[in-house]
Amino acid sequence: MKMLTFFRRTAKEILRDPLNIAFGIGFPLVILLLLTAIQSGMPVSLFAIEELTPGISVFGLSFMTLFSAMLIAKDRSTSLLQRLYTTPLTAEDYILGYTLPLVPIAVAQSIICYIVALLLGLEIRVTILYAVLSSIPMAVFMIALGLLCGSIFNDKQVGGICGALLTNLAAWLSGTWFDLELVGGAFKQAAYALPFVHAVELQRAVLQGDPAGVFPHLWWVLGYACMTVLVSILVFTRKMKKE
Amino acid sequence: MDSIVISNLTKKYKDVTAVDRLSLSIRAGEIFSLLGVNGAGKTTTLRMLSCLTRPTDGDAMLHGKSILRDMQAVKSMIGVSPQETAVAPNLTSRDNLEMMAGFHGFSREKRRMKTAELTEQLGLHEILNKKARMLSGGWQRRLSIAMALVSQPRILFLDEPTLGLDVLARSDLWDAIRALKGKTTIILTTHYMEEAEVLSDRIAIMKNGRHLLTGTPDEIKNKAETDRFEDAFVKLVKEGN
């Protein structure tokens, strides 16, 4: 019951902020439309819709980190969290209450992204459904990262770190805007050491109905998700006790 | 009957002693103010009493429950309105109240009943469906107090409840606090002399983490041999060691 109340509160707080909707859903769609328009005038296939959509879907997930971190950081700075610490809520209530509502929001965001892609020419196929589902491990990673950042940073820092740095990292190191093979070297190595490109390649493989192509990307994303969930829970509960 | 008994409560942060061996008793149903200049230890005391900060030494019993050993029992009997307004900004006032009721495990029916009751008690009708971030400072404070009252606390902590409010909003809030007198033990911290004098049954003056004296506003004025409470406070704090 208490966790459900927290769930509703988190969902309302995020969905009632027009900036969240504009950036979280609107911005990735604008990029999808823009790059598709650019592709239509290009002789080479740089932004083919079946390659681009998984990339935009993963890019959109980076806003889940921003939403989650900003909410927690603001709750800390306005002392709302302090008020809640004086109620009978448990650590699980806080952690699940802050994170679980973002999973359906992330899935909805991915669904909207694919619906727009269908309107832009993506072929209808059952693998779209699986592609949406395959975004969940990355969504969990992004949401847990938000819990971690919100526990450590204040709302201004969160704006810079999650709003600017992370969204750029998710964009540039995902292999969506350009082929990482073209850059190569340390840049490519760094990109493949992080989960973004793996999440995109995982979703591309699922969309193309290529089960073998799912690996090893799924392990990378799951590994990052599990590690971040554990670290964020540890840091959040530690900060909770300290505060 | 004592609602709170504080014994040698101490909080140290590295080399700084924020609260130094504070001992006092607060009676059930009274409005009790902690008064002091910045750094006196008022907010730290409140944080320790509301189980937000663990004391370095000493203990306090709230209706017989220790803030060290019976934290859940203490949490179930207190309401806290922090110095910041501490409301959920994109939720309406009604949502905020129902949210707090939900966190205390109330059923849907009881949540609605409690919201209606507090709306009546604190005159929140006109802001009930407005988002908290759209409210003026005065209304946010009032909502904050209502949120602290949702759990029907036996003890209510108000940390600087009228900080930053204009004269009218402050006066309205004083009326709301006075209306709670007798039903709930209220402990408030304030910088404002007039607020402490007008609202409190008794006042404890603190300086540098130490308790200087406790008394009714008249007793404090008599002790300082002044007619004005503010003069009494200044004199006693300057003389106090």
CSV table of C-alpha atoms in Angstrom, one decimal:
chain,number,residue,atom,x,y,z
A,1,MET,CA,0.0,0.0,0.0
A,2,LYS,CA,2.7,2.5,1.0
A,3,MET,CA,4.9,1.5,-2.0
A,4,LEU,CA,1.8,1.9,-4.3
A,5,THR,CA,1.3,5.4,-2.9
A,6,PHE,CA,4.9,6.2,-3.6
A,7,PHE,CA,4.6,4.7,-7.1
A,8,ARG,CA,1.6,7.0,-7.9
A,9,ARG,CA,3.3,10.0,-6.5
A,10,THR,CA,6.5,9.4,-8.6
A,11,ALA,CA,4.5,8.8,-11.8
A,12,LYS,CA,2.4,12.0,-11.2
A,13,GLU,CA,5.4,14.1,-10.4
A,14,ILE,CA,7.1,13.1,-13.6
A,15,LEU,CA,4.2,13.0,-16.0
A,16,ARG,CA,2.8,16.3,-14.8
A,17,ASP,CA,5.9,18.2,-15.7
A,18,PRO,CA,5.5,19.5,-19.2
A,19,LEU,CA,9.3,19.8,-19.6
A,20,ASN,CA,9.7,16.1,-18.9
A,21,ILE,CA,7.3,15.2,-21.6
A,22,ALA,CA,8.8,17.7,-24.1
A,23,PHE,CA,12.4,16.4,-23.5
A,24,GLY,CA,11.7,12.8,-22.6
A,25,ILE,CA,9.4,12.0,-25.5
A,26,GLY,CA,9.4,15.0,-27.8
A,27,PHE,CA,13.1,15.5,-28.2
A,28,PRO,CA,14.0,11.9,-29.3
A,29,LEU,CA,11.1,12.0,-31.7
A,30,VAL,CA,12.3,15.3,-33.2
A,31,ILE,CA,15.7,13.7,-33.8
A,32,LEU,CA,14.1,10.7,-35.3
A,33,LEU,CA,12.1,12.9,-37.7
A,34,LEU,CA,15.1,15.1,-38.5
A,35,LEU,CA,17.5,12.2,-39.3
A,36,THR,CA,14.9,10.4,-41.3
A,37,ALA,CA,14.3,13.6,-43.3
A,38,ILE,CA,18.1,13.9,-43.8
A,39,GLN,CA,18.3,10.3,-44.9
A,40,SER,CA,15.6,10.8,-47.6
A,41,GLY,CA,17.9,13.3,-49.4
A,42,MET,CA,21.1,11.2,-49.1
A,43,PRO,CA,22.4,8.7,-51.6
A,44,VAL,CA,23.9,6.4,-49.0
A,45,SER,CA,22.1,4.6,-46.2
A,46,LEU,CA,23.4,6.3,-43.1
A,47,PHE,CA,20.2,6.7,-41.1
A,48,ALA,CA,18.1,3.8,-42.3
A,49,ILE,CA,14.9,3.7,-40.2
A,50,GLU,CA,15.5,0.1,-38.9
A,51,GLU,CA,19.0,1.0,-37.8
A,52,LEU,CA,18.1,4.4,-36.5
A,53,THR,CA,15.0,3.5,-34.4
A,54,PRO,CA,16.8,1.3,-31.9
A,55,GLY,CA,19.4,4.1,-31.4
A,56,ILE,CA,16.8,6.7,-30.8
A,57,SER,CA,14.9,4.4,-28.4
A,58,VAL,CA,18.1,3.9,-26.4
A,59,PHE,CA,18.9,7.6,-26.5
A,60,GLY,CA,15.4,8.4,-25.2
A,61,LEU,CA,16.1,6.1,-22.2
A,62,SER,CA,18.8,8.4,-21.0
A,63,PHE,CA,16.1,10.8,-20.0
A,64,MET,CA,14.9,8.3,-17.5
A,65,THR,CA,18.1,8.9,-15.6
A,66,LEU,CA,17.4,12.6,-15.6
A,67,PHE,CA,13.8,12.2,-14.4
A,68,SER,CA,14.7,9.8,-11.6
A,69,ALA,CA,17.8,11.7,-10.5
A,70,MET,CA,16.1,15.1,-10.6
A,71,LEU,CA,13.1,13.9,-8.6
A,72,ILE,CA,15.3,12.5,-5.8
A,73,ALA,CA,17.7,15.4,-5.8
A,74,LYS,CA,14.8,17.9,-5.5
A,75,ASP,CA,13.1,15.8,-2.8
A,76,ARG,CA,16.4,16.0,-0.9
A,77,SER,CA,16.9,19.8,-1.4
A,78,THR,CA,13.3,20.7,-0.5
A,79,SER,CA,13.4,18.4,2.6
A,80,LEU,CA,10.5,16.4,1.3
A,81,LEU,CA,12.7,13.3,1.7
A,82,GLN,CA,13.5,14.4,5.2
A,83,ARG,CA,9.8,14.6,6.0
A,84,LEU,CA,9.3,11.1,4.5
A,85,TYR,CA,12.1,9.7,6.7
A,86,THR,CA,9.9,10.5,9.7
A,87,THR,CA,7.1,8.3,8.4
A,88,PRO,CA,7.0,4.5,8.7
A,89,LEU,CA,8.3,4.0,5.1
A,90,THR,CA,11.1,1.5,4.7
A,91,ALA,CA,14.2,1.6,2.4
A,92,GLU,CA,12.4,-0.8,0.0
A,93,ASP,CA,9.4,1.5,-0.2
A,94,TYR,CA,11.7,4.4,-1.2
A,95,ILE,CA,13.8,2.5,-3.7
A,96,LEU,CA,10.9,0.7,-5.5
A,97,GLY,CA,8.7,3.9,-5.2
A,98,TYR,CA,11.3,6.0,-7.0
A,99,THR,CA,12.3,3.4,-9.6
A,100,LEU,CA,9.4,1.2,-10.6
A,101,PRO,CA,7.2,3.9,-12.0
A,102,LEU,CA,9.9,4.7,-14.5
A,103,VAL,CA,9.9,1.3,-16.1
A,104,PRO,CA,6.4,1.6,-17.7
A,105,ILE,CA,7.2,5.2,-18.6
A,106,ALA,CA,10.4,3.9,-20.4
A,107,VAL,CA,8.4,1.2,-22.2
A,108,ALA,CA,5.8,3.7,-23.2
A,109,GLN,CA,8.5,6.0,-24.6
A,110,SER,CA,10.0,3.1,-26.6
A,111,ILE,CA,6.5,2.2,-27.9
A,112,ILE,CA,5.9,5.8,-29.0
A,113,CYS,CA,9.3,5.8,-30.7
A,114,TYR,CA,8.5,2.7,-32.7
A,115,ILE,CA,5.0,3.9,-33.6
A,116,VAL,CA,6.5,7.1,-35.1
A,117,ALA,CA,9.1,4.9,-36.9
A,118,LEU,CA,6.2,2.8,-38.4
A,119,LEU,CA,4.7,6.1,-39.7
A,120,LEU,CA,8.1,6.9,-41.2
A,121,GLY,CA,8.3,3.6,-43.0
A,122,LEU,CA,9.5,0.9,-40.6
A,123,GLU,CA,8.1,-2.4,-41.7
A,124,ILE,CA,5.4,-3.8,-39.4
A,125,ARG,CA,6.7,-7.0,-37.8
A,126,VAL,CA,6.4,-8.9,-34.6
A,127,THR,CA,10.0,-8.3,-33.7
A,128,ILE,CA,9.1,-4.7,-32.9
A,129,LEU,CA,7.3,-5.9,-29.8
A,130,TYR,CA,10.4,-7.9,-28.8
A,131,ALA,CA,12.6,-4.9,-29.5
A,132,VAL,CA,10.5,-2.8,-27.1
A,133,LEU,CA,10.9,-5.5,-24.5
A,134,SER,CA,14.6,-5.7,-25.1
A,135,SER,CA,14.9,-2.1,-24.0
A,136,ILE,CA,13.9,-3.0,-20.5
A,137,PRO,CA,17.4,-4.0,-19.2
A,138,MET,CA,18.8,-0.7,-20.5
A,139,ALA,CA,15.9,1.2,-18.9
A,140,VAL,CA,16.7,-0.5,-15.6
A,141,PHE,CA,20.3,0.6,-15.9
A,142,MET,CA,19.3,4.2,-16.7
A,143,ILE,CA,16.8,4.3,-13.9
A,144,ALA,CA,19.2,2.9,-11.3
A,145,LEU,CA,21.8,5.4,-12.5
A,146,GLY,CA,19.3,8.1,-11.8
A,147,LEU,CA,18.8,6.7,-8.2
A,148,LEU,CA,22.5,6.8,-7.8
A,149,CYS,CA,23.0,10.3,-9.2
A,150,GLY,CA,20.0,11.7,-7.3
A,151,SER,CA,21.4,10.3,-4.0
A,152,ILE,CA,24.8,11.9,-4.5
A,153,PHE,CA,24.3,15.2,-6.4
A,154,ASN,CA,22.1,18.2,-5.9
A,155,ASP,CA,19.4,19.2,-8.4
A,156,LYS,CA,21.7,21.7,-10.2
A,157,GLN,CA,24.5,19.1,-10.5
A,158,VAL,CA,22.0,16.5,-11.7
A,159,GLY,CA,20.9,18.9,-14.5
A,160,GLY,CA,24.5,19.2,-15.7
A,161,ILE,CA,25.6,15.6,-15.2
A,162,CYS,CA,22.4,13.7,-16.2
A,163,GLY,CA,20.9,16.3,-18.5
A,164,ALA,CA,23.9,17.3,-20.5
A,165,LEU,CA,26.8,14.8,-20.0
A,166,LEU,CA,24.9,11.6,-19.9
A,167,THR,CA,22.5,12.4,-22.8
A,168,ASN,CA,25.6,13.3,-24.9
A,169,LEU,CA,27.4,10.2,-23.9
A,170,ALA,CA,24.4,8.1,-24.7
A,171,ALA,CA,24.2,9.8,-28.1
A,172,TRP,CA,27.9,9.9,-29.2
A,173,LEU,CA,28.9,6.5,-27.8
A,174,SER,CA,26.0,4.5,-29.0
A,175,GLY,CA,26.9,4.1,-32.7
A,176,THR,CA,23.6,5.7,-33.7
A,177,TRP,CA,24.8,8.9,-35.3
A,178,PHE,CA,27.9,7.4,-37.0
A,179,ASP,CA,29.6,4.1,-37.4
A,180,LEU,CA,32.0,3.6,-34.5
A,181,GLU,CA,34.3,1.6,-36.9
A,182,LEU,CA,34.9,4.9,-38.8
A,183,VAL,CA,36.4,6.5,-35.8
A,184,GLY,CA,38.0,3.4,-34.4
A,185,GLY,CA,40.9,3.5,-31.8
A,186,ALA,CA,40.4,4.5,-28.2
A,187,PHE,CA,37.0,6.1,-29.0
A,188,LYS,CA,35.6,2.8,-30.2
A,189,GLN,CA,37.2,0.9,-27.3
A,190,ALA,CA,35.7,3.4,-24.8
A,191,ALA,CA,32.3,3.1,-26.6
A,192,TYR,CA,32.4,-0.7,-26.4
A,193,ALA,CA,33.4,-0.6,-22.7
A,194,LEU,CA,30.2,1.3,-21.9
A,195,PRO,CA,26.6,-0.1,-22.3
A,196,PHE,CA,25.1,2.4,-24.8
A,197,VAL,CA,26.3,0.8,-28.0
A,198,HIS,CA,25.6,-2.7,-26.7
A,199,ALA,CA,22.0,-1.6,-25.9
A,200,VAL,CA,21.6,-0.3,-29.5
A,201,GLU,CA,23.1,-3.4,-31.1
A,202,LEU,CA,21.1,-5.6,-28.9
A,203,GLN,CA,17.9,-3.9,-30.0
A,204,ARG,CA,18.9,-3.8,-33.6
A,205,ALA,CA,19.5,-7.6,-33.5
A,206,VAL,CA,16.2,-8.2,-31.9
A,207,LEU,CA,14.4,-6.0,-34.4
A,208,GLN,CA,16.1,-7.8,-37.3
A,209,GLY,CA,15.1,-11.2,-35.8
A,210,ASP,CA,18.7,-12.2,-35.4
A,211,PRO,CA,19.0,-14.2,-32.1
A,212,ALA,CA,22.7,-14.9,-32.5
A,213,GLY,CA,23.3,-11.1,-32.8
A,214,VAL,CA,21.8,-10.5,-29.3
A,215,PHE,CA,25.0,-11.8,-27.7
A,216,PRO,CA,27.3,-10.7,-26.2
A,217,HIS,CA,25.4,-7.3,-26.1
A,218,LEU,CA,22.7,-8.6,-23.7
A,219,TRP,CA,25.4,-9.7,-21.2
A,220,TRP,CA,27.0,-6.3,-21.3
A,221,VAL,CA,23.7,-4.5,-20.7
A,222,LEU,CA,22.5,-6.9,-18.0
A,223,GLY,CA,26.0,-6.7,-16.3
A,224,TYR,CA,25.8,-2.9,-16.2
A,225,ALA,CA,22.2,-3.0,-15.1
A,226,CYS,CA,22.8,-5.4,-12.2
A,227,MET,CA,26.0,-3.6,-11.1
A,228,THR,CA,24.3,-0.2,-11.1
A,229,VAL,CA,21.2,-1.4,-9.3
A,230,LEU,CA,23.4,-2.9,-6.5
A,231,VAL,CA,25.6,0.2,-6.2
A,232,SER,CA,22.6,2.6,-6.3
A,233,ILE,CA,20.8,0.7,-3.6
A,234,LEU,CA,23.9,0.6,-1.4
A,235,VAL,CA,24.5,4.4,-1.9
A,236,PHE,CA,20.9,5.3,-1.4
A,237,THR,CA,20.4,3.3,1.8
A,238,ARG,CA,23.8,4.6,3.1
A,239,LYS,CA,22.8,8.2,2.4
A,240,MET,CA,19.4,7.6,4.0
A,241,LYS,CA,21.0,6.4,7.2
A,242,LYS,CA,23.4,9.3,7.1
A,243,GLU,CA,20.7,11.9,6.5
B,1,MET,CA,2.0,14.9,32.3
B,2,ASP,CA,5.3,15.1,30.4
B,3,SER,CA,5.1,14.5,26.7
B,4,ILE,CA,8.9,14.7,26.1
B,5,VAL,CA,11.7,14.1,28.6
B,6,ILE,CA,15.1,15.0,27.2
B,7,SER,CA,18.2,13.9,29.2
B,8,ASN,CA,21.7,15.1,28.4
B,9,LEU,CA,21.0,15.1,24.7
B,10,THR,CA,24.3,15.9,22.8
B,11,LYS,CA,25.3,16.1,19.2
B,12,LYS,CA,28.9,16.5,18.1
B,13,TYR,CA,30.1,17.0,14.5
B,14,LYS,CA,33.9,16.4,14.6
B,15,ASP,CA,35.1,19.3,16.7
B,16,VAL,CA,31.8,21.2,16.9
B,17,THR,CA,29.2,20.5,19.6
B,18,ALA,CA,25.9,21.4,18.0
B,19,VAL,CA,23.9,20.5,21.1
B,20,ASP,CA,25.5,20.2,24.5
B,21,ARG,CA,23.9,18.0,27.3
B,22,LEU,CA,20.4,19.4,26.8
B,23,SER,CA,18.0,18.3,29.5
B,24,LEU,CA,14.4,19.5,29.7
B,25,SER,CA,10.8,18.3,29.9
B,26,ILE,CA,7.9,19.3,27.7
B,27,ARG,CA,4.3,18.9,28.9
B,28,ALA,CA,1.6,17.2,26.9
B,29,GLY,CA,-0.6,19.7,24.9
B,30,GLU,CA,1.6,22.7,25.4
B,31,ILE,CA,3.2,24.9,22.7
B,32,PHE,CA,6.9,24.9,23.5
B,33,SER,CA,9.4,27.1,21.6
B,34,LEU,CA,13.1,26.6,21.2
B,35,LEU,CA,14.5,30.1,20.7
B,36,GLY,CA,18.0,31.1,19.8
B,37,VAL,CA,20.2,32.8,17.3
B,38,ASN,CA,21.8,31.0,14.4
B,39,GLY,CA,23.9,28.0,15.5
B,40,ALA,CA,22.1,27.7,18.8
B,41,GLY,CA,21.3,24.1,18.1
B,42,LYS,CA,17.5,24.4,17.7
B,43,THR,CA,17.2,22.5,14.4
B,44,THR,CA,19.7,19.8,15.5
B,45,THR,CA,17.6,19.3,18.6
B,46,LEU,CA,14.4,18.9,16.5
B,47,ARG,CA,16.2,16.5,14.1
B,48,MET,CA,17.3,14.3,17.0
B,49,LEU,CA,13.9,14.3,18.6
B,50,SER,CA,12.3,13.3,15.3
B,51,CYS,CA,14.8,10.5,14.7
B,52,LEU,CA,16.5,12.2,11.8
B,53,THR,CA,19.8,12.6,13.5
B,54,ARG,CA,21.3,10.2,16.0
B,55,PRO,CA,22.5,11.8,19.2
B,56,THR,CA,26.2,11.4,20.1
B,57,ASP,CA,25.1,11.1,23.7
B,58,GLY,CA,22.0,11.2,25.9
B,59,ASP,CA,18.5,10.2,25.0
B,60,ALA,CA,14.9,11.5,24.9
B,61,MET,CA,11.7,9.8,25.7
B,62,LEU,CA,8.6,10.7,23.7
B,63,HIS,CA,5.6,9.4,25.6
B,64,GLY,CA,7.9,6.8,27.1
B,65,LYS,CA,9.5,5.7,23.9
B,66,SER,CA,13.2,6.2,23.3
B,67,ILE,CA,14.5,8.0,20.2
B,68,LEU,CA,17.4,5.6,20.3
B,69,ARG,CA,15.7,2.3,20.9
B,70,ASP,CA,12.0,2.7,19.7
B,71,MET,CA,12.4,4.7,16.5
B,72,GLN,CA,9.4,3.2,14.7
B,73,ALA,CA,7.2,3.8,17.7
B,74,VAL,CA,8.5,7.4,18.0
B,75,LYS,CA,7.9,7.9,14.2
B,76,SER,CA,4.4,6.7,14.5
B,77,MET,CA,3.5,9.4,17.1
B,78,ILE,CA,5.2,12.5,15.6
B,79,GLY,CA,4.6,14.9,12.7
B,80,VAL,CA,7.3,17.0,11.3
B,81,SER,CA,7.1,20.2,9.2
B,82,PRO,CA,10.7,21.0,8.2
B,83,GLN,CA,12.2,24.4,7.7
B,84,GLU,CA,11.8,24.1,3.9
B,85,THR,CA,8.2,23.6,2.9
B,86,ALA,CA,8.8,20.0,1.9
B,87,VAL,CA,5.8,19.5,-0.4
B,88,ALA,CA,5.6,17.5,-3.7
B,89,PRO,CA,5.5,20.4,-6.2
B,90,ASN,CA,3.5,18.8,-9.1
B,91,LEU,CA,0.9,17.3,-6.9
B,92,THR,CA,-2.2,19.1,-5.8
B,93,SER,CA,-2.7,20.0,-2.1
B,94,ARG,CA,-5.2,17.1,-2.0
B,95,ASP,CA,-2.7,14.7,-3.5
B,96,ASN,CA,-0.1,15.8,-1.0
B,97,LEU,CA,-2.4,15.1,1.9
B,98,GLU,CA,-3.6,11.8,0.5
B,99,MET,CA,0.0,10.8,-0.2
B,100,MET,CA,1.0,11.4,3.4
B,101,ALA,CA,-2.0,9.4,4.6
B,102,GLY,CA,-1.0,6.6,2.2
B,103,PHE,CA,2.5,6.6,3.6
B,104,HIS,CA,1.0,6.1,7.1
B,105,GLY,CA,-0.9,3.1,5.7
B,106,PHE,CA,-4.4,4.6,5.8
B,107,SER,CA,-7.2,3.0,3.7
B,108,ARG,CA,-8.6,4.9,0.8
B,109,GLU,CA,-11.7,5.9,2.8
B,110,LYS,CA,-9.6,7.0,5.8
B,111,ARG,CA,-7.3,9.0,3.4
B,112,ARG,CA,-10.3,10.9,2.1
B,113,MET,CA,-11.8,11.4,5.5
B,114,LYS,CA,-8.5,12.7,6.9
B,115,THR,CA,-8.0,15.0,3.9
B,116,ALA,CA,-11.5,16.5,4.4
B,117,GLU,CA,-10.9,16.9,8.1
B,118,LEU,CA,-7.6,18.8,7.7
B,119,THR,CA,-9.0,20.9,4.9
B,120,GLU,CA,-11.6,22.0,7.3
B,121,GLN,CA,-9.2,22.4,10.2
B,122,LEU,CA,-6.6,24.5,8.3
B,123,GLY,CA,-9.0,26.2,5.9
B,124,LEU,CA,-7.4,24.7,2.8
B,125,HIS,CA,-10.6,24.7,0.6
B,126,GLU,CA,-9.4,27.2,-2.0
B,127,ILE,CA,-6.1,25.5,-2.6
B,128,LEU,CA,-7.2,21.9,-2.5
B,129,ASN,CA,-7.0,21.3,-6.2
B,130,LYS,CA,-4.1,23.6,-6.9
B,131,LYS,CA,-0.6,22.2,-7.6
B,132,ALA,CA,1.7,22.8,-4.6
B,133,ARG,CA,4.3,24.6,-6.7
B,134,MET,CA,1.6,27.2,-7.7
B,135,LEU,CA,0.9,28.2,-4.0
B,136,SER,CA,2.2,31.2,-2.2
B,137,GLY,CA,4.8,30.7,0.6
B,138,GLY,CA,2.0,31.1,3.2
B,139,TRP,CA,-0.2,28.5,1.7
B,140,GLN,CA,2.7,26.1,1.2
B,141,ARG,CA,3.6,26.4,4.9
B,142,ARG,CA,0.0,25.8,5.8
B,143,LEU,CA,-0.1,22.8,3.6
B,144,SER,CA,3.2,21.6,5.1
B,145,ILE,CA,1.7,21.7,8.6
B,146,ALA,CA,-1.4,19.9,7.4
B,147,MET,CA,0.8,17.2,5.9
B,148,ALA,CA,2.5,16.9,9.3
B,149,LEU,CA,-0.9,16.5,11.0
B,150,VAL,CA,-2.1,13.7,8.7
B,151,SER,CA,-1.0,10.9,11.0
B,152,GLN,CA,-2.8,12.5,13.9
B,153,PRO,CA,0.5,12.9,15.7
B,154,ARG,CA,0.6,13.3,19.5
B,155,ILE,CA,3.7,15.5,19.0
B,156,LEU,CA,4.2,18.1,16.2
B,157,PHE,CA,7.6,19.6,15.3
B,158,LEU,CA,7.5,22.8,13.5
B,159,ASP,CA,10.9,24.1,12.3
B,160,GLU,CA,10.8,27.8,11.6
B,161,PRO,CA,7.1,27.6,10.5
B,162,THR,CA,6.8,31.2,9.5
B,163,LEU,CA,10.2,31.8,8.0
B,164,GLY,CA,10.0,34.2,5.0
B,165,LEU,CA,6.3,34.9,5.3
B,166,ASP,CA,4.7,38.4,5.2
B,167,VAL,CA,2.9,39.8,8.3
B,168,LEU,CA,-0.6,38.6,7.2
B,169,ALA,CA,0.4,35.1,6.2
B,170,ARG,CA,2.3,34.8,9.5
B,171,SER,CA,-0.7,36.0,11.5
B,172,ASP,CA,-2.9,33.4,9.6
B,173,LEU,CA,-0.5,30.7,10.4
B,174,TRP,CA,-0.3,31.6,14.1
B,175,ASP,CA,-4.1,31.2,14.2
B,176,ALA,CA,-3.8,27.8,12.7
B,177,ILE,CA,-1.1,26.8,15.2
B,178,ARG,CA,-3.1,28.1,18.1
B,179,ALA,CA,-6.1,26.1,17.0
B,180,LEU,CA,-4.0,22.9,17.6
B,181,LYS,CA,-3.2,23.9,21.1
B,182,GLY,CA,-4.2,21.3,23.7
B,183,LYS,CA,-4.8,18.6,21.2
B,184,THR,CA,-1.2,18.1,20.2
B,185,THR,CA,2.1,18.9,21.8
B,186,ILE,CA,3.8,21.4,19.6
B,187,ILE,CA,7.5,22.1,19.6
B,188,LEU,CA,8.6,24.9,17.4
B,189,THR,CA,11.8,26.6,16.6
B,190,THR,CA,11.9,30.2,15.6
B,191,HIS,CA,14.0,33.3,15.2
B,192,TYR,CA,11.1,35.6,15.8
B,193,MET,CA,10.7,36.9,19.4
B,194,GLU,CA,7.2,38.0,18.8
B,195,GLU,CA,6.2,34.6,17.5
B,196,ALA,CA,7.7,32.8,20.5
B,197,GLU,CA,6.0,35.2,22.9
B,198,VAL,CA,2.6,35.2,21.3
B,199,LEU,CA,2.3,31.4,20.6
B,200,SER,CA,4.2,29.7,23.4
B,201,ASP,CA,3.2,28.4,26.8
B,202,ARG,CA,6.9,28.0,27.6
B,203,ILE,CA,10.1,28.9,25.9
B,204,ALA,CA,13.6,27.4,26.1
B,205,ILE,CA,16.4,29.7,25.1
B,206,MET,CA,19.5,28.1,23.6
B,207,LYS,CA,23.0,29.5,22.9
B,208,ASN,CA,25.9,27.7,21.2
B,209,GLY,CA,24.2,24.3,21.7
B,210,ARG,CA,23.5,24.9,25.4
B,211,HIS,CA,20.3,25.4,27.2
B,212,LEU,CA,20.3,28.7,29.0
B,213,LEU,CA,16.8,28.7,30.6
B,214,THR,CA,13.2,27.7,30.3
B,215,GLY,CA,10.2,29.6,31.3
B,216,THR,CA,6.9,31.3,30.3
B,217,PRO,CA,7.3,34.5,28.4
B,218,ASP,CA,6.5,36.5,31.6
B,219,GLU,CA,9.0,34.5,33.7
B,220,ILE,CA,11.7,35.2,31.1
B,221,LYS,CA,10.9,38.9,31.2
B,222,ASN,CA,10.9,38.9,35.0
B,223,LYS,CA,14.2,37.1,35.1
B,224,ALA,CA,15.8,39.7,32.8
B,225,GLU,CA,13.9,42.6,34.5
B,226,THR,CA,12.6,44.0,31.3
B,227,ASP,CA,9.2,44.8,29.9
B,228,ARG,CA,9.8,43.7,26.3
B,229,PHE,CA,10.4,40.0,25.5
B,230,GLU,CA,13.0,40.9,22.8
B,231,ASP,CA,15.0,42.9,25.3
B,232,ALA,CA,14.9,40.0,27.7
B,233,PHE,CA,16.1,37.6,25.1
B,234,VAL,CA,19.0,39.8,24.1
B,235,LYS,CA,20.0,40.5,27.7
B,236,LEU,CA,19.9,36.8,28.7
B,237,VAL,CA,21.7,35.6,25.6
B,238,LYS,CA,24.4,38.2,26.0
B,239,GLU,CA,24.9,37.4,29.6
B,240,GLY,CA,24.5,33.6,29.2
B,241,ASN,CA,27.6,31.5,29.3
